[in-house]
C-alpha angles and dihedrals in degrees: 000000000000077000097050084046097057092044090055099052090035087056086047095052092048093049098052085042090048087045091048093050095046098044111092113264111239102240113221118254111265105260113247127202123206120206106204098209111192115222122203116206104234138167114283126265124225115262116219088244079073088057098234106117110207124200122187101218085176132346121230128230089204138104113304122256102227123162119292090029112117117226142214109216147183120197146179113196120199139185112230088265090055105255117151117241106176141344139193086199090060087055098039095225118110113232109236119193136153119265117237100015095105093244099127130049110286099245084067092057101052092035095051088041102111098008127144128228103250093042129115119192140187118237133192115180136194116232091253082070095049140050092307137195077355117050132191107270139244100016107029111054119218116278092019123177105215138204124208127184103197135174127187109230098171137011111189 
């Protein structure tokens, strides 16, 4: 009896092992990672179908440059061939200007828009961002395209 008794429980024990080992195994779910990116509301940047063509030569840490903020800033402007045109570093005087007022060309406005103190950009500019069909004579023809090299040194 104590024989028929072990078989049987032995029999048990196979069969739930069996069952255990037929039924299909639950995979785990695939682990997924989520990334939370923070995004900051800025000004816009230009985009190139505006023509201005915008290259980051080093990004600032530094306070933003948004419309109605007035900036320190240092420039070399150059024709297409590379001739210079005009410079704040040859004088040694930052320019300052308000942002958004529509005092300086509009290719400054949109290239200084979200920019960092601390930055320094690239800038070419089409003539329509520039000074245009007129020019600035003597030293920028008519229809010129123009190259800046800017950088931001103060938002206030």
């Amino acid at each position: 009896m104590v024989l028929i008794g072990s078989l049987m429980t032995l029999s048990i024990v196979a069969g739930a092992f069996a069952w255990g080992a037929l039924r299909p195994v639950k995979q785990p779910a695939p682990h997924e990672e989520y990334v939370q990116v923070e995004t900051v509301a800025e000004a816009p940047l230009p985009t190139p179908s505006q023509g201005l063509v915008v290259e980051d030569l080093r990004v600032g840490t530094g306070a933003l440059a948004r419309s109605g903020a007035e900036l320190s800033v240092h420039y070399t402007g150059t024709l297409k061939d590379g001739k210079v045109f005009d410079s704040s570093y040859d004088r040694h005087e930052p320019f300052s200007f308000t942002l958004g007022r529509g005092r300086v060309i509009k290719g400054w406005e949109q290239g200084f828009s979200g920019m960092r103190v601390g930055g320094k950009r690239r800038l070419t500019l089409p003539p329509e961002l520039g000074y245009g069909t007129r020019g600035a004579p003597p030293k920028i023809p008519q229809n010129a395209q123009l190259v800046f090299e800017i950088e931001l040194l103060g938002v206030k």
